[in-house]
CSV table of C-alpha atoms and ligand atoms in Angstrom, one decimal:
chain,number,residue,atom,x,y,z
A,1,MET,CA,12.0,1.6,7.9
A,2,PRO,CA,8.3,3.0,9.9
A,3,ALA,CA,8.8,4.0,13.5
A,4,TYR,CA,7.0,0.2,15.1
A,5,ARG,CA,9.5,-1.9,12.3
A,6,HIS,CA,12.5,0.4,15.2
A,7,PHE,CA,11.4,-0.9,18.5
A,8,ALA,CA,10.4,-4.3,16.7
A,9,LEU,CA,14.5,-4.1,16.0
A,10,GLN,CA,15.2,-2.9,19.4
A,11,ALA,CA,13.0,-5.7,20.8
A,12,ALA,CA,14.9,-8.2,19.0
A,13,ALA,CA,18.4,-7.9,19.9
A,14,ALA,CA,17.2,-7.4,23.7
A,15,LEU,CA,15.6,-11.1,23.6
A,16,LEU,CA,18.1,-12.3,20.9
A,17,VAL,CA,20.9,-10.8,24.2
A,18,PHE,CA,18.6,-12.2,26.9
A,19,CYS,CA,18.8,-15.6,25.2
A,20,LEU,CA,22.3,-15.9,25.0
A,21,ALA,CA,22.9,-15.0,27.6
A,22,TRP,CA,20.0,-16.5,30.4
A,23,PRO,CA,22.4,-19.8,29.6
A,24,TYR,CA,25.4,-18.0,29.9
A,25,TYR,CA,24.9,-16.5,33.7
A,26,HIS,CA,23.2,-19.7,34.6
A,27,PHE,CA,26.4,-21.8,34.4
A,28,ARG,CA,28.5,-19.7,35.9
A,29,ALA,CA,26.3,-19.0,38.6
A,30,SER,CA,27.2,-15.7,38.0
A,31,PRO,CA,25.1,-12.3,38.4
A,32,TRP,CA,24.0,-10.6,35.3
A,33,ASN,CA,26.6,-7.9,34.0
A,34,TRP,CA,23.7,-5.6,32.3
A,35,GLY,CA,26.6,-3.0,31.1
A,36,GLN,CA,27.9,-6.1,29.6
A,37,LEU,CA,24.6,-6.9,28.2
A,38,SER,CA,23.5,-3.6,27.4
A,39,LEU,CA,26.6,-3.5,25.3
A,40,ALA,CA,25.8,-6.4,23.6
A,41,ILE,CA,22.2,-5.8,22.8
A,42,GLY,CA,24.6,-2.3,21.9
A,43,ALA,CA,25.9,-4.2,19.1
A,44,VAL,CA,23.7,-6.8,17.6
A,45,ALA,CA,21.0,-4.3,17.3
A,46,LEU,CA,23.5,-2.4,15.1
A,47,LEU,CA,24.4,-5.0,13.1
A,48,ALA,CA,20.8,-5.4,12.3
A,49,ALA,CA,20.0,-1.7,11.6
A,50,HIS,CA,23.4,-1.9,9.4
A,51,PHE,CA,21.6,-5.6,7.6
A,52,ALA,CA,18.7,-3.4,7.7
A,53,ARG,CA,20.2,-1.3,5.5
A,54,GLN,CA,19.1,2.3,7.1
A,55,PRO,CA,21.0,5.6,7.0
A,56,TRP,CA,23.7,6.0,9.3
A,57,TRP,CA,21.9,7.9,12.1
A,58,TRP,CA,19.5,5.4,12.5
A,59,ARG,CA,22.6,3.0,12.6
A,60,LEU,CA,23.5,5.5,15.7
A,61,ILE,CA,20.1,5.5,17.4
A,62,HIS,CA,20.4,1.6,17.5
A,63,GLY,CA,23.7,1.3,18.2
A,64,ALA,CA,23.7,3.1,21.3
A,65,PHE,CA,20.2,3.6,22.5
A,66,ALA,CA,20.6,-0.1,25.0
A,67,PRO,CA,24.2,1.3,26.5
A,68,LEU,CA,22.6,4.9,27.1
A,69,LEU,CA,19.5,4.0,28.7
A,70,TRP,CA,21.7,1.7,31.2
A,71,LEU,CA,24.5,4.6,31.5
A,72,GLY,CA,21.1,6.6,32.1
A,73,LEU,CA,20.6,4.0,34.9
A,74,GLN,CA,23.3,4.3,36.8
A,75,LEU,CA,23.3,7.6,36.6
A,76,SER,CA,20.4,7.7,38.4
A,77,LEU,CA,18.7,10.4,37.1
A,78,PRO,CA,16.0,12.1,38.1
A,79,PRO,CA,13.6,10.0,36.3
A,80,SER,CA,11.3,13.5,34.8
A,81,LEU,CA,14.9,14.2,32.6
A,82,PRO,CA,13.8,11.3,30.5
A,83,LEU,CA,11.0,12.4,30.0
A,84,ALA,CA,11.6,15.8,29.2
A,85,ILE,CA,14.4,14.7,26.2
A,86,PHE,CA,11.6,12.8,24.9
A,87,LEU,CA,9.0,15.9,24.8
A,88,LEU,CA,11.5,17.5,23.5
A,89,LEU,CA,12.7,16.1,21.2
A,90,PHE,CA,8.7,15.3,20.4
A,91,LEU,CA,7.7,18.3,19.5
A,92,SER,CA,10.6,19.2,17.4
A,93,PHE,CA,10.5,16.3,15.2
A,94,PRO,CA,7.4,14.9,15.3
A,95,GLY,CA,7.0,14.9,11.1
A,96,ALA,CA,9.8,11.8,11.1
A,97,VAL,CA,7.8,9.8,13.6
A,98,SER,CA,4.4,10.1,11.9
A,99,GLY,CA,5.4,11.1,8.3
A,100,ARG,CA,9.8,9.8,8.0
A,101,ILE,CA,10.5,13.6,6.9
A,102,PRO,CA,13.0,14.5,9.8
A,103,LEU,CA,13.9,18.5,10.4
A,104,TYR,CA,17.1,19.5,8.6
A,105,LEU,CA,18.3,22.8,7.5
A,106,SER,CA,19.2,24.0,4.3
A,107,SER,CA,21.9,26.4,4.2
A,108,PRO,CA,21.5,30.1,3.8
A,109,SER,CA,23.0,29.5,0.1
A,110,THR,CA,19.7,27.7,-0.6
A,111,ALA,CA,18.0,30.9,-0.7
A,112,GLN,CA,20.6,32.7,-3.3
A,113,ARG,CA,20.7,29.5,-5.8
A,114,ILE,CA,16.3,29.4,-5.7
A,115,SER,CA,16.3,33.3,-5.8
A,116,PRO,CA,16.9,33.2,-9.9
A,117,LEU,CA,14.0,30.7,-10.5
A,118,LEU,CA,11.5,32.6,-9.1
A,119,PRO,CA,10.2,34.9,-11.5
A,120,GLN,CA,9.1,38.7,-10.1
A,121,HIS,CA,6.4,39.6,-7.3
A,122,SER,CA,5.6,35.8,-7.8
A,123,SER,CA,4.5,33.8,-4.6
A,124,LEU,CA,6.3,31.0,-3.1
A,125,LEU,CA,5.1,28.7,-0.3
A,126,ASP,CA,7.4,26.4,1.6
A,127,ILE,CA,6.2,22.8,3.0
A,128,GLY,CA,7.2,21.8,6.0
A,129,ALA,CA,9.5,24.6,6.6
A,130,GLY,CA,11.1,24.0,9.5
A,131,ILE,CA,12.8,27.5,11.1
A,132,GLY,CA,12.7,29.1,8.1
A,133,SER,CA,16.3,28.7,7.1
A,134,LEU,CA,15.1,29.0,3.5
A,135,LEU,CA,12.5,31.6,4.1
A,136,LEU,CA,14.0,34.0,6.1
A,137,PRO,CA,17.0,34.7,3.6
A,138,LEU,CA,14.5,34.8,0.7
A,139,ALA,CA,13.0,37.8,1.5
A,140,HIS,CA,15.6,39.7,2.3
A,141,GLN,CA,16.9,38.5,-0.6
A,142,ARG,CA,13.4,39.2,-3.1
A,143,PRO,CA,11.2,41.8,-1.2
A,144,ASP,CA,8.9,40.8,-4.5
A,145,LEU,CA,7.8,37.7,-3.6
A,146,HIS,CA,4.9,36.2,-1.3
A,147,LEU,CA,6.8,34.1,0.7
A,148,ALA,CA,5.0,31.4,3.4
A,149,GLY,CA,5.8,28.5,4.9
A,150,ILE,CA,4.1,25.5,6.9
A,151,GLU,CA,5.0,23.2,9.3
A,152,ASN,CA,3.5,20.9,11.3
A,153,ALA,CA,6.0,20.6,14.2
A,154,PRO,CA,5.7,22.9,17.6
A,155,LEU,CA,9.1,23.4,18.1
A,156,PRO,CA,10.5,24.9,14.6
A,157,TRP,CA,7.6,26.7,15.1
A,158,LEU,CA,7.5,28.2,17.5
A,159,LEU,CA,11.7,29.2,16.5
A,160,GLY,CA,10.2,30.7,12.7
A,161,LYS,CA,7.6,31.9,13.8
A,162,LEU,CA,9.3,34.5,15.7
A,163,ARG,CA,11.9,34.8,13.6
A,164,CYS,CA,9.7,35.7,11.1
A,165,ARG,CA,8.1,38.3,12.6
A,166,SER,CA,9.1,41.3,11.6
A,167,ILE,CA,8.7,40.8,7.5
A,168,PRO,CA,4.8,41.3,7.6
A,169,ARG,CA,4.4,39.7,4.0
A,170,LEU,CA,6.1,36.1,4.6
A,171,GLN,CA,3.1,34.7,6.2
A,172,TRP,CA,4.0,31.5,8.5
A,173,GLN,CA,1.7,29.0,9.4
A,174,TRP,CA,1.1,26.4,11.6
A,175,GLY,CA,-0.8,22.6,9.8
A,176,ASN,CA,0.2,20.1,8.3
A,177,PHE,CA,0.5,20.6,3.8
A,178,TRP,CA,-1.1,17.8,3.4
A,179,GLU,CA,-4.3,19.7,3.9
A,180,HIS,CA,-3.0,22.6,2.3
A,181,PRO,CA,-3.8,23.4,-0.6
A,182,LEU,CA,-1.0,24.7,-3.5
A,183,ASP,CA,-3.4,26.2,-5.9
A,184,ALA,CA,-2.7,30.0,-4.6
A,185,TYR,CA,1.1,29.4,-4.9
A,186,ASP,CA,3.8,29.6,-8.2
A,187,THR,CA,5.9,28.0,-6.4
A,188,VAL,CA,5.9,25.3,-3.8
A,189,TYR,CA,9.6,24.6,-2.4
A,190,CYS,CA,10.5,21.5,-0.3
A,191,PHE,CA,13.4,20.2,1.3
A,192,LEU,CA,11.7,17.0,3.2
A,193,SER,CA,12.4,12.8,2.8
A,194,PRO,CA,12.4,9.8,-0.6
A,195,ALA,CA,9.2,8.8,1.3
A,196,PRO,CA,6.5,11.8,0.5
A,197,MET,CA,7.6,12.0,-2.6
A,198,GLU,CA,5.1,10.3,-4.9
A,199,ALA,CA,2.2,12.1,-2.7
A,200,LEU,CA,3.3,15.4,-3.1
A,201,TRP,CA,3.7,15.2,-7.3
A,202,HIS,CA,0.3,14.1,-7.1
A,203,LYS,CA,-1.1,16.2,-4.7
A,204,ALA,CA,0.8,19.4,-6.6
A,205,ARG,CA,-0.2,17.9,-9.9
A,206,GLN,CA,-4.3,17.9,-8.4
A,207,GLU,CA,-3.9,21.9,-6.6
A,208,MET,CA,-1.8,23.3,-8.4
A,209,ARG,CA,-1.5,25.6,-11.7
A,210,PRO,CA,-0.8,24.1,-15.2
A,211,GLY,CA,2.9,26.0,-15.4
A,212,SER,CA,3.8,26.4,-11.6
A,213,LEU,CA,6.8,25.2,-10.6
A,214,VAL,CA,8.0,22.0,-7.6
A,215,ILE,CA,11.1,23.0,-6.6
A,216,SER,CA,13.3,19.8,-4.9
A,217,LYS,CA,15.9,20.2,-2.4
A,218,ALA,CA,17.9,16.1,-2.5
A,219,PHE,CA,14.7,14.2,-3.4
A,220,LEU,CA,14.1,13.3,-6.7
A,221,ILE,CA,10.3,12.4,-7.4
A,222,PRO,CA,10.2,8.7,-8.9
A,223,GLY,CA,9.4,8.4,-12.5
A,224,ILE,CA,9.3,12.1,-13.0
A,225,ARG,CA,11.9,13.7,-15.7
A,226,PRO,CA,13.2,17.2,-13.7
A,227,GLU,CA,12.8,20.0,-15.9
A,228,GLU,CA,15.8,20.7,-14.8
A,229,ILE,CA,18.4,19.8,-12.1
A,230,ARG,CA,21.2,22.4,-10.1
A,231,GLU,CA,23.6,21.0,-8.9
A,232,GLU,CA,26.1,22.1,-6.1
A,233,GLY,CA,29.7,20.7,-4.9
A,234,GLY,CA,29.0,17.4,-6.2
A,235,ASP,CA,26.1,17.2,-2.5
A,236,PRO,CA,23.2,14.7,-3.6
A,237,LYS,CA,22.6,16.9,-0.4
A,238,ALA,CA,22.4,20.5,-2.4
A,239,THR,CA,21.0,19.2,-5.2
A,240,LEU,CA,18.2,20.5,-6.9
A,241,TYR,CA,14.9,19.7,-8.9
A,242,ILE,CA,12.4,21.5,-10.7
A,243,TYR,CA,9.5,19.8,-11.6
A,244,ARG,CA,7.1,21.6,-13.8
A,245,ILE,CA,3.1,21.5,-13.4
A,246,PRO,CA,2.1,20.4,-17.2
A,247,GLU,CA,-0.5,21.6,-19.7
A,248,GLY,CA,-4.0,19.6,-18.4
A,249,ALA,CA,-2.8,17.8,-15.3
A,250,ARG,CA,-5.5,18.6,-12.7
B,1,SAM,C1,13.6,19.0,5.8
B,1,SAM,S1,12.5,20.5,7.0
B,1,SAM,C2,13.4,21.6,5.9
B,1,SAM,C3,13.1,22.7,6.8
B,1,SAM,C4,13.0,23.8,5.9
B,1,SAM,N1,11.9,23.1,4.8
B,1,SAM,C5,14.4,24.1,5.0
B,1,SAM,O1,14.5,23.8,3.3
B,1,SAM,O2,14.9,24.3,5.6
B,1,SAM,C6,11.3,19.0,6.9
B,1,SAM,C7,9.8,19.4,7.9
B,1,SAM,O3,8.9,19.7,7.4
B,1,SAM,C8,8.5,18.8,8.3
B,1,SAM,N2,7.2,18.3,8.1
B,1,SAM,C9,7.0,17.1,7.6
B,1,SAM,N3,6.0,16.5,8.3
B,1,SAM,C10,5.3,17.9,7.9
B,1,SAM,C11,3.5,18.0,7.2
B,1,SAM,N4,2.9,17.0,6.9
B,1,SAM,N5,3.3,19.5,7.7
B,1,SAM,C12,3.8,20.0,7.6
B,1,SAM,N6,5.3,20.5,8.4
B,1,SAM,C13,6.3,19.0,8.2
B,1,SAM,C14,8.9,18.7,9.5
B,1,SAM,O4,8.7,19.3,10.7
B,1,SAM,C15,10.3,19.8,8.5
B,1,SAM,O5,10.7,20.7,9.8
């Protein structure tokens, strides 16, 4: 769901609760109970998110937003605190708003599972490299590889830069992977979300050499049959989908 719809959902929940609350408090001639109202808005938003088939974390955010806002106001927190929290979140998760690609990290075992798929002395680019959770262990396991990562969220990029600074054959880059050419890499690794997969395959086919690999963790490219699927312990989030760029793709 695009970001503006999340705002609209919260606004609609608040409006509905205010419309019901106004006659209620008016006829009882009692002051508005903002604590109860915030809980009611949270409950309506939670229900709406449920019916909009949002993933569990969005339901949680919608359910908790209004009550936490009210709680924050009760605690008389300094007004700069919400701004600081917003900035921190925005610097860490801009991809979640702009491209519906949040930050979550590959487990250390992912590098172990990917390593056997990569030819000797080949190159790999992690698009949306997070804090280097894949690249760093891979660099230690496979000193023959040429590794690169590109990330556009400021805080994860900075953390990744610091973590990877001692490995010269690991290029840690700042930028938007949609604007980054893929033709120099034998393998592109991605752990993104369902939203960009179709467009990503289009880009990879246009730019990558035939025979190169696209390895996607957790997310299928719709309508494209993977060359191989590697599952792990029945956890769909750990599944690796391996795609090979066909001949004559460009
Ligand atoms: C799910 S995380 C994966 C992190 C890392 N690849 C890993 O496996 O641990 C996706 C990352 O992609 C980044 N991202 C989203 N859109 C991007 C873009 N257009 N260009 C570069 N990075 C992007 C996000 O900031 C986030 O860090």
